[in-house]
């Protein structure tokens, strides 16, 4: 089946999740204007964990797995991403580069799960690498070398979290996200208090405007709980091939939102880089189903 085979109500939910995830990169920028990145990440995961952890039962997975997922996806992915977005990468570029987590996940699966890279996956990797190469030759206002490195490291940490989450099996992924957020918040508060200092962190929290708190609420509740909750719900009811392709829209929404809301420019090199990365992602997602249909039609 194609993604269009989803019922209209489920299609609307998938598109809503993509819109929330894509627009969140601009929302992050609003919050970063007032909050240090690690303090902001700690607040986000505190809000995502509490009070939801008091309402949702702990998923039947080991504590160590919850801790590992929280550290990789919370402290690793978002701690690094927010640090990069504070000064070194624009929202639109961040929404694109972070999607390299797909390829890091593939490479980690090869290294640790014994999977093999097929030819179409190698071609997809080459396309995405070409896009990153274009970005490397145009570092400057939209992205610095440090920003690119930190965002790629965030994508790698997300990929590590994907491998941990895969071991959870069929559990309530909303509860899994909420309970792992407790570990993410604890680690991020330690990092924030060490890096930002208690006085700066406390002052930033006390001085945050309603806009900053609204941005934090959007990330904790809309992006984390609604987005991941809806996505997991859809994946539990449909084949992954019907749901996963919608994620290709996240960087598109991210770049368009950044262009419209914060006037981030879209020069030709940036569109070329986006085209290469998205082409790699699309090839990785769609080729297996297309190849199967071609064989069935032969």
Short mmCIF file of C-alpha atoms in Angstrom, two decimals:
data_model
loop_
_atom_site.label_atom_id
_atom_site.label_comp_id
_atom_site.label_asym_id
_atom_site.label_seq_id
_atom_site.Cartn_x
_atom_site.Cartn_y
_atom_site.Cartn_z
CA UNK A 1 0.00 0.00 0.00
CA UNK A 2 1.02 3.60 -0.48
CA UNK A 3 0.79 6.33 2.16
CA UNK A 4 -2.37 7.59 0.43
CA UNK A 5 -4.13 4.35 1.50
CA UNK A 6 -4.41 5.63 5.07
CA UNK A 7 -7.94 6.60 6.16
CA UNK A 8 -8.49 10.35 5.95
CA UNK A 9 -8.51 10.76 9.75
CA UNK A 10 -5.22 8.86 10.09
CA UNK A 11 -3.71 10.77 7.18
CA UNK A 12 -4.62 14.01 8.95
CA UNK A 13 -2.91 12.84 12.13
CA UNK A 14 0.26 11.89 10.23
CA UNK A 15 0.35 15.30 8.55
CA UNK A 16 -0.27 17.01 11.90
CA UNK A 17 2.73 15.21 13.42
CA UNK A 18 4.92 16.25 10.48
CA UNK A 19 3.78 19.87 10.76
CA UNK A 20 4.48 19.90 14.50
CA UNK A 21 7.93 18.32 14.13
CA UNK A 22 8.92 20.50 11.18
CA UNK A 23 7.77 23.80 12.69
CA UNK A 24 9.43 22.98 16.02
CA UNK A 25 12.86 24.06 14.76
CA UNK A 26 11.70 27.67 14.55
CA UNK A 27 10.03 27.31 17.95
CA UNK A 28 13.36 26.11 19.36
CA UNK A 29 14.97 29.31 18.06
CA UNK A 30 12.43 31.45 19.94
CA UNK A 31 13.18 29.68 23.23
CA UNK A 32 16.95 29.83 22.66
CA UNK A 33 16.73 33.62 22.43
CA UNK A 34 16.09 33.64 26.20
CA UNK A 35 17.34 30.35 27.64
CA UNK A 36 20.77 28.68 27.64
CA UNK A 37 20.59 25.53 25.46
CA UNK A 38 21.25 22.93 28.16
CA UNK A 39 18.91 24.61 30.66
CA UNK A 40 16.29 24.73 27.94
CA UNK A 41 16.73 21.03 27.12
CA UNK A 42 16.47 20.15 30.82
CA UNK A 43 13.22 22.12 31.12
CA UNK A 44 11.78 20.48 28.02
CA UNK A 45 12.28 16.93 29.29
CA UNK A 46 11.19 17.82 32.82
CA UNK A 47 7.91 19.11 31.39
CA UNK A 48 7.58 16.03 29.15
CA UNK A 49 8.15 13.66 32.10
CA UNK A 50 6.06 15.36 34.79
CA UNK A 51 3.26 14.97 35.58
CA UNK A 52 2.77 12.45 32.74
CA UNK A 53 4.90 9.80 34.50
CA UNK A 54 2.40 9.87 37.38
CA UNK A 55 -0.44 9.09 34.99
CA UNK A 56 1.11 6.51 32.66
CA UNK A 57 2.34 3.15 33.98
CA UNK A 58 6.01 2.39 33.47
CA UNK A 59 6.48 0.24 30.33
CA UNK A 60 7.63 -3.32 30.94
CA UNK A 61 11.26 -2.78 29.96
CA UNK A 62 14.41 -2.75 32.11
CA UNK A 63 15.32 0.48 33.89
CA UNK A 64 18.67 0.44 32.12
CA UNK A 65 16.98 0.55 28.73
CA UNK A 66 14.86 3.53 29.73
CA UNK A 67 17.97 5.28 31.02
CA UNK A 68 19.95 4.56 27.84
CA UNK A 69 17.14 5.83 25.60
CA UNK A 70 16.74 8.96 27.69
CA UNK A 71 20.47 9.67 27.63
CA UNK A 72 20.83 9.14 23.88
CA UNK A 73 17.66 10.88 22.68
CA UNK A 74 17.34 13.47 25.43
CA UNK A 75 20.77 14.44 26.69
CA UNK A 76 22.61 13.44 23.53
CA UNK A 77 20.33 14.40 20.66
CA UNK A 78 18.69 17.51 22.04
CA UNK A 79 21.53 18.68 24.25
CA UNK A 80 23.78 18.75 21.19
CA UNK A 81 21.10 20.05 18.81
CA UNK A 82 20.13 22.97 21.06
CA UNK A 83 23.80 23.83 21.60
CA UNK A 84 24.32 23.90 17.83
CA UNK A 85 21.20 25.96 17.19
CA UNK A 86 22.14 28.56 19.80
CA UNK A 87 24.79 30.08 17.51
CA UNK A 88 26.02 27.73 14.81
CA UNK A 89 23.18 26.43 12.62
CA UNK A 90 19.91 27.90 11.39
CA UNK A 91 16.53 26.23 12.05
CA UNK A 92 16.02 25.18 8.43
CA UNK A 93 19.47 23.65 8.08
CA UNK A 94 19.11 21.90 11.45
CA UNK A 95 15.83 20.31 10.33
CA UNK A 96 17.62 18.90 7.29
CA UNK A 97 20.95 17.75 8.78
CA UNK A 98 19.34 16.00 11.76
CA UNK A 99 17.61 13.62 9.32
CA UNK A 100 20.96 11.94 8.68
CA UNK A 101 19.99 9.91 11.73
CA UNK A 102 18.37 7.53 9.23
CA UNK A 103 21.74 6.67 7.75
CA UNK A 104 23.54 6.53 11.08
CA UNK A 105 20.85 4.07 12.22
CA UNK A 106 21.53 1.95 9.15
CA UNK A 107 25.29 1.94 9.73
CA UNK A 108 24.89 1.09 13.41
CA UNK A 109 22.59 -1.79 12.48
CA UNK A 110 25.32 -3.08 10.16
CA UNK A 111 27.97 -2.74 12.86
CA UNK A 112 26.05 -4.18 15.81
CA UNK A 113 23.09 -6.16 14.46
CA UNK A 114 24.78 -7.95 11.59
CA UNK A 115 22.63 -6.31 8.91
CA UNK A 116 24.04 -5.81 5.42
CA UNK A 117 24.03 -2.62 3.35
CA UNK A 118 22.21 -3.28 0.09
CA UNK A 119 23.05 -1.50 -3.15
CA UNK A 120 20.12 0.91 -2.98
CA UNK A 121 21.09 1.81 0.58
CA UNK A 122 24.67 2.51 -0.50
CA UNK A 123 23.33 4.76 -3.25
CA UNK A 124 21.07 6.51 -0.73
CA UNK A 125 24.03 7.06 1.58
CA UNK A 126 26.06 8.51 -1.30
CA UNK A 127 23.28 10.97 -2.19
CA UNK A 128 22.92 12.14 1.40
CA UNK A 129 26.70 12.42 1.77
CA UNK A 130 26.71 14.58 -1.35
CA UNK A 131 24.19 16.89 0.29
CA UNK A 132 26.31 17.17 3.42
CA UNK A 133 29.30 17.86 1.17
CA UNK A 134 27.45 20.79 -0.41
CA UNK A 135 26.78 22.18 3.06
CA UNK A 136 30.45 21.78 4.01
CA UNK A 137 31.47 23.96 1.06
CA UNK A 138 29.03 26.72 2.07
CA UNK A 139 29.53 27.08 5.82
CA UNK A 140 28.94 30.62 6.98
CA UNK A 141 25.78 32.45 8.00
CA UNK A 142 23.42 29.45 7.97
CA UNK A 143 25.81 26.88 9.40
CA UNK A 144 29.34 26.85 10.77
CA UNK A 145 31.64 23.81 10.79
CA UNK A 146 31.00 23.49 14.54
CA UNK A 147 27.24 23.68 14.00
CA UNK A 148 27.37 20.98 11.35
CA UNK A 149 29.54 18.75 13.55
CA UNK A 150 27.28 19.17 16.59
CA UNK A 151 24.12 18.48 14.56
CA UNK A 152 25.65 15.39 12.97
CA UNK A 153 26.64 14.23 16.47
CA UNK A 154 23.04 14.84 17.57
CA UNK A 155 21.82 12.73 14.64
CA UNK A 156 24.26 9.96 15.61
CA UNK A 157 22.98 10.05 19.20
CA UNK A 158 19.40 9.83 17.90
CA UNK A 159 20.42 6.79 15.86
CA UNK A 160 21.86 5.16 18.98
CA UNK A 161 18.54 5.83 20.69
CA UNK A 162 16.72 4.20 17.76
CA UNK A 163 18.66 0.98 18.30
CA UNK A 164 17.88 1.03 22.02
CA UNK A 165 14.21 1.75 21.38
CA UNK A 166 13.98 -1.09 18.86
CA UNK A 167 14.82 -3.54 21.66
CA UNK A 168 11.77 -2.42 23.61
CA UNK A 169 9.48 -4.40 21.33
CA UNK A 170 5.76 -3.69 21.25
CA UNK A 171 5.27 -1.43 24.26
CA UNK A 172 3.38 1.81 24.78
CA UNK A 173 5.90 4.17 23.16
CA UNK A 174 4.24 7.25 24.67
CA UNK A 175 4.84 5.84 28.14
CA UNK A 176 8.31 4.77 27.05
CA UNK A 177 9.08 8.34 25.94
CA UNK A 178 7.67 9.84 29.14
CA UNK A 179 9.53 7.55 31.53
CA UNK A 180 12.82 7.80 29.61
CA UNK A 181 12.43 11.59 29.80
CA UNK A 182 13.00 11.34 33.56
CA UNK A 183 16.55 10.15 32.88
CA UNK A 184 17.04 12.72 30.12
CA UNK A 185 15.94 15.53 32.44
CA UNK A 186 18.17 14.36 35.30
CA UNK A 187 21.26 14.16 33.05
CA UNK A 188 20.50 17.49 31.39
CA UNK A 189 20.07 19.29 34.73
CA UNK A 190 23.49 18.01 35.83
CA UNK A 191 24.98 19.20 32.53
CA UNK A 192 23.18 22.56 32.68
CA UNK A 193 24.18 23.29 36.27
CA UNK A 194 27.78 22.38 35.47
CA UNK A 195 28.00 24.29 32.18
CA UNK A 196 25.62 27.23 32.71
CA UNK A 197 26.02 27.50 36.48
CA UNK A 198 23.15 27.52 39.01
CA UNK A 199 22.87 31.32 39.04
CA UNK A 200 22.59 31.68 35.25
CA UNK A 201 20.19 28.76 34.92
CA UNK A 202 17.94 30.06 37.71
CA UNK A 203 17.97 33.61 36.35
CA UNK A 204 17.10 32.41 32.85
CA UNK A 205 14.15 30.38 34.14
CA UNK A 206 12.87 33.26 36.28
CA UNK A 207 13.28 35.85 33.52
CA UNK A 208 11.78 33.76 30.70
CA UNK A 209 8.92 35.50 28.92
CA UNK A 210 5.50 33.99 28.18
CA UNK A 211 6.72 33.43 24.60
CA UNK A 212 9.66 31.36 25.84
CA UNK A 213 7.41 29.28 28.10
CA UNK A 214 4.95 28.78 25.24
CA UNK A 215 7.85 27.58 23.08
CA UNK A 216 8.89 25.17 25.84
CA UNK A 217 5.32 23.88 26.15
CA UNK A 218 5.16 23.35 22.39
CA UNK A 219 8.32 21.24 22.49
CA UNK A 220 7.34 19.23 25.55
CA UNK A 221 3.68 18.60 24.82
CA UNK A 222 3.08 19.12 21.10
CA UNK A 223 6.43 17.87 19.78
CA UNK A 224 7.24 15.15 22.35
CA UNK A 225 3.95 13.83 23.72
CA UNK A 226 1.56 14.54 20.84
CA UNK A 227 4.05 13.99 18.00
CA UNK A 228 5.64 10.80 19.30
CA UNK A 229 2.33 9.56 20.70
CA UNK A 230 0.51 9.95 17.38
CA UNK A 231 3.42 8.50 15.42
CA UNK A 232 3.60 5.42 17.63
CA UNK A 233 -0.18 5.02 17.47
CA UNK A 234 -0.11 5.10 13.66
CA UNK A 235 2.79 2.63 13.48
CA UNK A 236 0.87 0.24 15.74
CA UNK A 237 -2.08 0.23 13.31
CA UNK A 238 -0.46 0.39 9.88
CA UNK A 239 2.55 -1.00 8.08
CA UNK A 240 5.69 1.06 8.55
CA UNK A 241 5.81 1.59 4.76
CA UNK A 242 2.52 3.48 5.00
CA UNK A 243 3.62 5.78 7.82
CA UNK A 244 7.38 6.31 7.65
CA UNK A 245 7.40 8.15 4.26
CA UNK A 246 5.58 11.07 5.87
CA UNK A 247 8.74 11.82 7.88
CA UNK A 248 10.31 13.03 4.62
CA UNK A 249 8.12 16.10 5.01
CA UNK A 250 9.77 17.18 8.28
CA UNK A 251 12.82 18.93 6.75
CA UNK A 252 10.60 20.40 4.01
CA UNK A 253 8.29 21.92 6.62
CA UNK A 254 11.30 22.95 8.70
CA UNK A 255 13.00 24.84 5.85
CA UNK A 256 9.78 26.46 4.61
CA UNK A 257 8.74 27.51 8.12
CA UNK A 258 12.18 29.01 8.77
CA UNK A 259 11.99 30.88 5.47
CA UNK A 260 8.54 32.32 6.19
CA UNK A 261 8.74 32.96 9.96
CA UNK A 262 12.36 34.04 10.51
CA UNK A 263 13.24 34.97 6.91
CA UNK A 264 15.94 32.31 6.57
CA UNK A 265 17.21 32.57 2.97
CA UNK A 266 16.93 29.64 0.57
CA UNK A 267 19.78 30.08 -1.93
CA UNK A 268 20.42 27.57 -4.68
CA UNK A 269 23.15 25.68 -2.80
CA UNK A 270 20.84 25.09 0.14
CA UNK A 271 18.09 23.78 -2.12
CA UNK A 272 20.63 21.53 -3.86
CA UNK A 273 21.84 20.15 -0.52
CA UNK A 274 18.24 19.56 0.58
CA UNK A 275 17.46 17.86 -2.71
CA UNK A 276 20.38 15.45 -2.36
CA UNK A 277 19.63 14.55 1.27
CA UNK A 278 15.90 14.15 0.60
CA UNK A 279 16.63 12.08 -2.52
CA UNK A 280 18.77 9.76 -0.39
CA UNK A 281 16.04 9.51 2.24
CA UNK A 282 13.37 8.86 -0.39
CA UNK A 283 15.45 6.17 -2.10
CA UNK A 284 16.04 4.44 1.23
CA UNK A 285 12.31 4.51 2.08
CA UNK A 286 10.61 3.85 -1.26
CA UNK A 287 12.95 1.58 -3.24
CA UNK A 288 12.10 -1.75 -1.51
CA UNK A 289 8.37 -1.36 -2.21
CA UNK A 290 9.01 -0.12 -5.77
CA UNK A 291 11.36 -3.03 -6.47
CA UNK A 292 8.77 -5.48 -5.15
CA UNK A 293 6.08 -4.03 -7.41
CA UNK A 294 8.36 -4.15 -10.43
CA UNK A 295 9.10 -7.82 -9.77
CA UNK A 296 5.41 -8.63 -9.30
CA UNK A 297 4.55 -6.87 -12.55
CA UNK A 298 7.29 -8.63 -14.52
#
